[in-house]
């Protein structure tokens, strides 16, 4: 059941990336730069794109499930499809508020999403549906219902906002969002490749392969992505500050990200068994052992994943979006090669996905670091009040640092 539920998300994430994932960053950047009319234009453009994505997912459900090697996933594709256009609308509003340095609407809407998804998912799966296929579809339906609640909240919030907006060209919005979308597309694309090849690469019985992939993507990745999501708040908050040229915001984001992610990675590794047994008590002893081993491997990728998303936000804020995209795809290319080399080996199997994540983020982080060193990305050229680092300010700045 977890395997079926998780199989629909990689393709779903690709649609979200194309229609919504790059939107918050693009809108936040333009809003922080005091560009007007961004919200209305983004709703007009990306709302249509999201609707098209949802229709593709709904009417192509049978084909997508067949490509993945398990036709039982089709129902989950259909119930999840409405969330694509809803999430697109939600992303536009989140980016608008983030650009105004108001993170509360994003936070509240995300809490609303999770509360509704959890409550509706547990209710529907407990009292309705008899088979794993039906329960997976109902769990996916809960995701769509959660997006409805979050969108209603954002509409009510914007209704009370009296900020006037002037027109901004569609061209400016698209040129800003396109490379950001390309950057954020890298990881979802690699996840989709994993889901479409997992059953074939792992080998053996299809149901056993589905279950193994479900344990990795539904259990292990869910846990290892939590600390990365916490660190993501630093990237989200830092992006508009970097876009505005606020002092050493980029350095601070990276330092805090490194410190937090290192603690989280160590904690996840050391406490892997208690975490698994507490969150998933109904797993068999064999499944628990497998998940613990996979989680220890995935814990090593937490630092890299957190740093990569912070680097990406910083480069987007500095307007170097294509550099971020190239570095991300370099990491994903290394991950894909590792998956096809490691997973088919009997001695490695499903563990290859965790190892490939480590390789992916390591390569991407190295690329970001090398480019930053080459271009002196984190050397401030300008003070927040417009004064140059050279000249009369230079000595005063050093004296200030020395005094601190």
Coordinates of C-alpha atoms in Angstrom, one line a residue:
X1 CA 0.0 0.0 0.0
X2 CA 2.8 2.4 0.8
X3 CA 4.5 1.4 -2.4
X4 CA 1.5 2.2 -4.5
X5 CA 1.0 5.5 -2.7
X6 CA 4.6 6.5 -3.2
X7 CA 4.8 5.4 -6.9
X8 CA 2.5 8.3 -8.0
X9 CA 4.5 11.1 -6.4
X10 CA 7.6 11.3 -8.5
X11 CA 5.6 12.0 -11.7
X12 CA 3.3 14.3 -9.6
X13 CA 6.4 16.2 -8.4
X14 CA 7.5 16.7 -12.0
X15 CA 4.2 18.3 -12.9
X16 CA 4.4 20.4 -9.7
X17 CA 7.9 21.5 -10.6
X18 CA 6.8 22.6 -14.1
X19 CA 3.7 24.3 -12.9
X20 CA 4.4 25.6 -9.4
X21 CA 7.7 24.7 -7.7
X22 CA 9.8 27.5 -9.2
X23 CA 7.0 30.0 -8.7
X24 CA 7.5 30.9 -5.1
X25 CA 11.2 31.6 -5.6
X26 CA 10.6 33.6 -8.8
X27 CA 7.7 35.7 -7.3
X28 CA 9.6 36.2 -4.0
X29 CA 12.7 37.5 -5.9
X30 CA 10.6 39.9 -8.1
X31 CA 8.5 41.1 -5.2
X32 CA 11.6 41.7 -3.1
X33 CA 13.0 43.7 -6.0
X34 CA 9.8 45.8 -5.8
X35 CA 8.4 44.6 -9.1
X36 CA 4.7 45.2 -9.3
X37 CA 1.8 43.0 -10.5
X38 CA 3.7 39.8 -10.0
X39 CA 0.9 37.9 -8.2
X40 CA -1.9 38.5 -10.8
X41 CA 0.3 37.7 -13.7
X42 CA 1.6 34.5 -12.1
X43 CA -1.9 33.3 -11.3
X44 CA -3.0 33.9 -14.9
X45 CA 0.0 32.0 -16.4
X46 CA 0.7 29.2 -14.0
X47 CA -2.9 28.6 -13.1
X48 CA -3.5 27.4 -16.7
X49 CA -0.3 25.4 -16.7
X50 CA -1.3 23.7 -13.5
X51 CA -4.8 22.9 -14.9
X52 CA -3.2 21.3 -17.9
X53 CA -0.9 19.2 -15.7
X54 CA -3.8 18.0 -13.6
X55 CA -5.7 16.9 -16.7
X56 CA -2.7 15.0 -18.0
X57 CA -2.3 13.2 -14.7
X58 CA -6.0 12.3 -14.5
X59 CA -6.6 11.1 -18.1
X60 CA -3.1 9.5 -18.4
X61 CA -3.4 7.6 -15.1
X62 CA -3.7 4.1 -16.7
X63 CA -0.8 4.7 -19.0
X64 CA 1.5 6.1 -16.3
X65 CA 0.7 3.2 -14.0
X66 CA 1.4 0.7 -16.8
X67 CA 4.8 2.3 -17.5
X68 CA 5.7 1.9 -13.9
X69 CA 4.9 -1.8 -14.0
X70 CA 1.9 -1.8 -11.6
X71 CA -1.5 -0.9 -12.9
X72 CA -3.0 -0.7 -9.4
X73 CA -1.4 2.8 -9.0
X74 CA -3.9 4.3 -11.6
X75 CA -6.6 5.1 -9.0
X76 CA -4.1 7.1 -6.9
X77 CA -3.1 9.1 -9.9
X78 CA -6.6 10.2 -10.5
X79 CA -7.4 11.2 -6.9
X80 CA -4.2 13.1 -6.7
X81 CA -4.7 15.0 -10.0
X82 CA -6.8 17.9 -8.6
X83 CA -4.0 18.9 -6.3
X84 CA -1.8 19.9 -9.2
X85 CA -3.7 23.1 -10.2
X86 CA -4.5 23.9 -6.5
X87 CA -0.9 23.7 -5.5
X88 CA 0.1 26.0 -8.4
X89 CA -2.3 28.6 -7.1
X90 CA -1.0 28.1 -3.6
X91 CA 2.6 28.5 -4.7
X92 CA 1.8 31.9 -6.3
X93 CA 0.4 33.3 -3.0
X94 CA 3.3 31.9 -1.0
X95 CA 5.9 33.5 -3.2
X96 CA 4.0 36.8 -3.0
X97 CA 4.1 36.9 0.8
X98 CA 7.7 35.5 1.0
X99 CA 8.9 38.4 -1.2
X100 CA 7.4 40.8 1.3
X101 CA 9.5 39.0 4.0
X102 CA 6.3 37.7 5.6
X103 CA 6.7 34.0 6.2
X104 CA 3.6 33.5 8.3
X105 CA 1.2 32.9 5.4
X106 CA 3.4 30.1 4.1
X107 CA 3.8 28.6 7.5
X108 CA 0.1 28.7 8.3
X109 CA -0.9 27.3 4.9
X110 CA 1.6 24.4 5.3
X111 CA 0.2 23.6 8.7
X112 CA -3.3 23.6 7.3
X113 CA -2.2 21.3 4.5
X114 CA -0.7 18.8 6.9
X115 CA -3.5 18.8 9.4
X116 CA -6.1 18.2 6.8
X117 CA -4.1 15.6 4.9
X118 CA -3.3 13.7 8.1
X119 CA -6.9 13.8 9.5
X120 CA -8.6 13.1 6.1
X121 CA -6.1 10.4 5.2
X122 CA -6.4 8.5 8.5
X123 CA -10.2 8.8 8.4
X124 CA -10.7 7.7 4.8
X125 CA -8.2 4.8 5.0
X126 CA -9.6 3.6 8.3
X127 CA -13.3 3.6 7.5
X128 CA -13.3 3.3 3.7
X129 CA -11.5 1.1 1.1
X130 CA -10.9 -2.6 1.4
X131 CA -7.8 -3.2 -0.7
X132 CA -4.4 -1.6 -0.7
X133 CA -5.2 -0.1 -4.1
X134 CA -8.3 1.6 -2.7
X135 CA -6.6 2.8 0.4
X136 CA -3.7 4.3 -1.6
X137 CA -6.2 6.2 -3.7
X138 CA -8.0 7.5 -0.6
X139 CA -4.7 8.6 0.9
X140 CA -3.9 10.5 -2.3
X141 CA -7.4 12.1 -2.2
X142 CA -6.6 13.4 1.2
X143 CA -3.7 15.4 -0.4
X144 CA -6.1 17.0 -2.8
X145 CA -8.5 17.9 0.0
X146 CA -5.6 19.5 2.0
X147 CA -4.7 21.8 -0.9
X148 CA -8.4 23.0 -1.0
X149 CA -8.1 24.1 2.6
X150 CA -4.8 25.9 2.1
X151 CA -6.0 27.7 -1.0
X152 CA -9.2 28.9 0.8
X153 CA -7.0 30.3 3.6
X154 CA -4.7 32.2 1.1
X155 CA -7.7 33.7 -0.8
X156 CA -9.2 35.0 2.5
X157 CA -5.8 36.4 3.5
X158 CA -5.2 38.2 0.2
X159 CA -8.7 39.6 0.3
X160 CA -7.8 41.5 3.4
X161 CA -4.5 42.8 1.9
X162 CA -4.9 46.3 0.6
X163 CA -1.7 46.5 -1.4
X164 CA -2.2 47.9 -4.9
X165 CA -0.3 46.2 -7.7
X166 CA 0.7 47.7 -11.0
X167 CA 1.3 45.7 -14.2
X168 CA 4.4 43.7 -14.7
X169 CA 5.2 42.1 -18.0
X170 CA 4.6 38.4 -18.6
X171 CA 8.0 38.2 -20.2
X172 CA 9.8 39.3 -17.0
X173 CA 7.9 36.8 -14.9
X174 CA 8.5 33.9 -17.3
X175 CA 12.2 34.7 -17.8
X176 CA 12.7 34.7 -14.0
X177 CA 10.6 31.6 -13.4
X178 CA 12.0 29.4 -16.2
X179 CA 15.5 28.9 -15.0
X180 CA 14.4 28.5 -11.4
X181 CA 11.9 25.8 -12.5
X182 CA 14.7 24.1 -14.4
X183 CA 16.8 24.1 -11.3
X184 CA 14.1 22.6 -9.1
X185 CA 13.2 20.1 -11.8
X186 CA 16.4 18.1 -11.3
X187 CA 15.6 16.2 -8.1
X188 CA 11.9 15.4 -9.0
X189 CA 13.0 14.2 -12.4
X190 CA 15.5 11.8 -10.8
X191 CA 12.9 10.6 -8.4
X192 CA 10.6 9.9 -11.3
X193 CA 13.3 7.9 -13.0
X194 CA 13.7 5.9 -9.8
X195 CA 10.0 5.1 -9.6
X196 CA 9.7 4.1 -13.3
X197 CA 12.8 1.8 -13.1
X198 CA 12.6 0.5 -9.5
X199 CA 10.7 -2.7 -10.2
X200 CA 12.9 -3.6 -13.2
X201 CA 16.2 -2.7 -11.5
X202 CA 15.5 -4.3 -8.2
X203 CA 14.2 -7.4 -10.0
X204 CA 12.3 -10.4 -8.7
X205 CA 8.6 -10.5 -7.9
X206 CA 6.9 -7.1 -8.8
X207 CA 5.0 -7.0 -5.5
X208 CA 8.2 -7.5 -3.5
X209 CA 10.0 -4.9 -5.5
X210 CA 7.1 -2.5 -5.0
X211 CA 7.2 -3.1 -1.3
X212 CA 11.0 -2.6 -1.1
X213 CA 10.8 0.7 -3.0
X214 CA 7.8 1.7 -0.8
X215 CA 9.9 1.2 2.3
X216 CA 12.7 3.4 1.0
X217 CA 10.6 6.2 -0.5
X218 CA 7.7 6.0 1.9
X219 CA 9.5 5.4 5.2
X220 CA 13.2 6.2 4.9
X221 CA 12.9 9.2 2.6
X222 CA 10.0 10.6 4.6
X223 CA 12.2 10.6 7.7
X224 CA 15.5 11.8 6.2
X225 CA 13.7 14.6 4.4
X226 CA 12.2 16.0 7.6
X227 CA 15.5 17.7 8.8
X228 CA 16.1 18.9 5.3
X229 CA 12.7 20.5 5.3
X230 CA 13.5 22.3 8.6
X231 CA 16.7 23.6 7.1
X232 CA 14.7 24.7 4.0
X233 CA 13.3 27.5 6.1
X234 CA 16.7 29.1 6.1
X235 CA 16.8 29.0 2.3
X236 CA 13.3 30.4 1.9
X237 CA 14.0 33.3 4.4
X238 CA 17.4 34.0 2.9
X239 CA 16.4 34.3 -0.8
X240 CA 14.6 37.7 -0.6
X241 CA 17.4 39.0 1.6
X242 CA 20.1 38.0 -0.9
X243 CA 18.0 39.5 -3.7
X244 CA 17.9 42.8 -1.8
X245 CA 21.7 42.7 -1.3
X246 CA 21.4 42.5 2.5
X247 CA 24.9 42.3 3.9
X248 CA 26.2 38.8 4.6
X249 CA 22.9 37.0 4.3
X250 CA 24.3 34.4 2.0
X251 CA 27.1 33.5 4.3
X252 CA 24.8 33.3 7.3
X253 CA 22.3 31.0 5.5
X254 CA 25.1 28.6 4.7
X255 CA 26.7 28.6 8.2
X256 CA 23.3 28.0 9.9
X257 CA 22.4 25.4 7.3
X258 CA 25.7 23.5 7.8
X259 CA 25.4 23.6 11.6
X260 CA 21.8 22.5 11.8
X261 CA 22.0 19.8 9.2
X262 CA 25.1 18.3 10.8
X263 CA 23.3 17.9 14.1
X264 CA 20.2 16.5 12.4
X265 CA 22.3 14.0 10.3
X266 CA 24.1 12.7 13.4
X267 CA 20.9 12.4 15.4
X268 CA 19.1 10.6 12.5
X269 CA 22.0 8.1 12.2
X270 CA 22.4 7.4 15.9
X271 CA 18.6 7.2 16.6
X272 CA 17.6 5.4 13.4
X273 CA 16.2 2.3 15.1
X274 CA 14.2 4.1 17.8
X275 CA 12.8 6.5 15.1
X276 CA 11.7 3.6 12.9
X277 CA 10.2 1.5 15.7
X278 CA 8.3 4.5 17.1
X279 CA 6.9 5.8 13.8
X280 CA 6.3 2.4 12.1
X281 CA 5.5 -0.1 14.9
X282 CA 3.6 -2.4 12.6
X283 CA 6.5 -3.2 10.4
X284 CA 7.8 -6.8 10.7
X285 CA 11.3 -7.4 12.3
X286 CA 12.8 -7.9 8.8
X287 CA 11.2 -4.7 7.4
X288 CA 12.4 -2.8 10.5
X289 CA 16.0 -4.0 10.1
X290 CA 15.9 -3.1 6.4
X291 CA 14.6 0.4 7.1
X292 CA 17.1 1.0 9.9
X293 CA 20.0 0.1 7.6
X294 CA 18.6 2.3 4.7
X295 CA 18.0 5.2 7.1
X296 CA 21.6 5.1 8.4
X297 CA 22.8 5.5 4.8
X298 CA 20.3 8.2 4.0
X299 CA 21.2 10.1 7.1
X300 CA 24.6 10.8 5.5
X301 CA 22.9 12.7 2.7
X302 CA 21.1 15.1 5.0
X303 CA 23.9 17.6 5.1
X304 CA 24.4 17.6 1.4
X305 CA 20.7 18.0 0.6
X306 CA 20.4 20.9 3.0
X307 CA 23.5 22.7 1.7
X308 CA 22.4 22.2 -1.9
X309 CA 19.0 23.8 -1.4
X310 CA 20.6 26.8 0.5
X311 CA 23.1 27.2 -2.3
X312 CA 20.3 27.1 -4.9
X313 CA 18.3 29.8 -3.0
X314 CA 21.4 32.0 -2.8
X315 CA 22.3 31.7 -6.4
X316 CA 18.7 32.4 -7.4
X317 CA 18.7 35.5 -5.2
X318 CA 21.9 36.7 -6.9
X319 CA 20.3 36.1 -10.3
X320 CA 22.6 33.2 -11.2
X321 CA 19.8 30.8 -11.8
X322 CA 21.3 28.9 -14.8
X323 CA 24.5 28.2 -12.7
X324 CA 22.3 26.6 -10.0
X325 CA 20.5 24.5 -12.7
X326 CA 23.8 23.2 -14.2
X327 CA 25.2 22.3 -10.8
X328 CA 22.0 20.5 -9.8
X329 CA 21.9 18.5 -13.1
X330 CA 25.5 17.5 -12.6
X331 CA 24.6 16.0 -9.3
X332 CA 21.5 14.3 -10.7
X333 CA 23.6 12.9 -13.6
X334 CA 25.9 11.3 -11.0
X335 CA 23.0 9.9 -9.1
X336 CA 21.4 8.3 -12.2
X337 CA 24.7 6.6 -13.1
X338 CA 25.0 5.3 -9.5
X339 CA 21.5 3.9 -9.5
X340 CA 21.9 2.0 -12.8
X341 CA 25.3 0.7 -11.6
X342 CA 24.4 -0.2 -8.0
X343 CA 20.7 -1.2 -7.7
X344 CA 20.8 -4.2 -10.1
X345 CA 23.6 -5.8 -8.0
X346 CA 22.2 -8.4 -5.7
X347 CA 24.6 -7.4 -3.0
X348 CA 23.4 -3.8 -3.1
X349 CA 19.8 -3.7 -4.3
X350 CA 17.5 -1.1 -2.8
X351 CA 20.4 0.3 -0.8
X352 CA 21.7 1.8 -4.0
X353 CA 19.0 4.5 -3.9
X354 CA 20.4 5.9 -0.6
X355 CA 24.0 5.7 -1.8
X356 CA 23.0 7.4 -5.0
X357 CA 21.5 10.3 -3.0
X358 CA 24.8 10.8 -1.2
X359 CA 26.7 10.9 -4.5
X360 CA 24.2 13.3 -6.0
X361 CA 24.4 15.9 -3.2
X362 CA 28.1 15.5 -2.8
X363 CA 28.8 16.3 -6.5
X364 CA 26.3 19.2 -6.6
X365 CA 27.8 20.7 -3.4
X366 CA 31.3 20.5 -4.8
X367 CA 30.2 22.2 -8.0
X368 CA 28.6 25.0 -6.0
X369 CA 31.7 25.4 -3.9
X370 CA 34.1 25.5 -6.8
X371 CA 32.0 28.1 -8.7
X372 CA 31.7 30.2 -5.5
X373 CA 35.4 30.2 -5.0
X374 CA 36.1 31.0 -8.7
X375 CA 33.6 33.9 -8.8
X376 CA 34.2 35.0 -5.2
X377 CA 30.4 34.7 -4.6
X378 CA 30.5 35.3 -0.9
X379 CA 32.8 38.3 -0.9
X380 CA 30.6 41.4 -0.4
X381 CA 31.2 44.0 -3.0
X382 CA 28.7 46.5 -1.6
X383 CA 27.4 47.6 1.7
X384 CA 23.7 47.6 2.4
X385 CA 23.8 51.5 2.3
X386 CA 25.4 51.4 -1.1
X387 CA 29.0 52.1 0.0
X388 CA 31.8 50.1 -1.6
X389 CA 34.0 47.7 0.5
X390 CA 37.1 49.5 -0.9
X391 CA 38.1 53.1 0.0
X392 CA 37.3 54.7 3.3
X393 CA 34.8 52.0 4.4
X394 CA 37.3 49.3 4.2
X395 CA 39.4 50.2 7.3
X396 CA 36.3 51.0 9.4
X397 CA 34.7 47.6 8.5
X398 CA 37.9 45.8 9.6
X399 CA 37.9 47.7 12.8
X400 CA 34.3 46.9 13.5
X401 CA 35.0 43.2 12.9
X402 CA 38.0 43.3 15.2
X403 CA 36.0 45.0 17.9
X404 CA 33.2 42.4 17.6

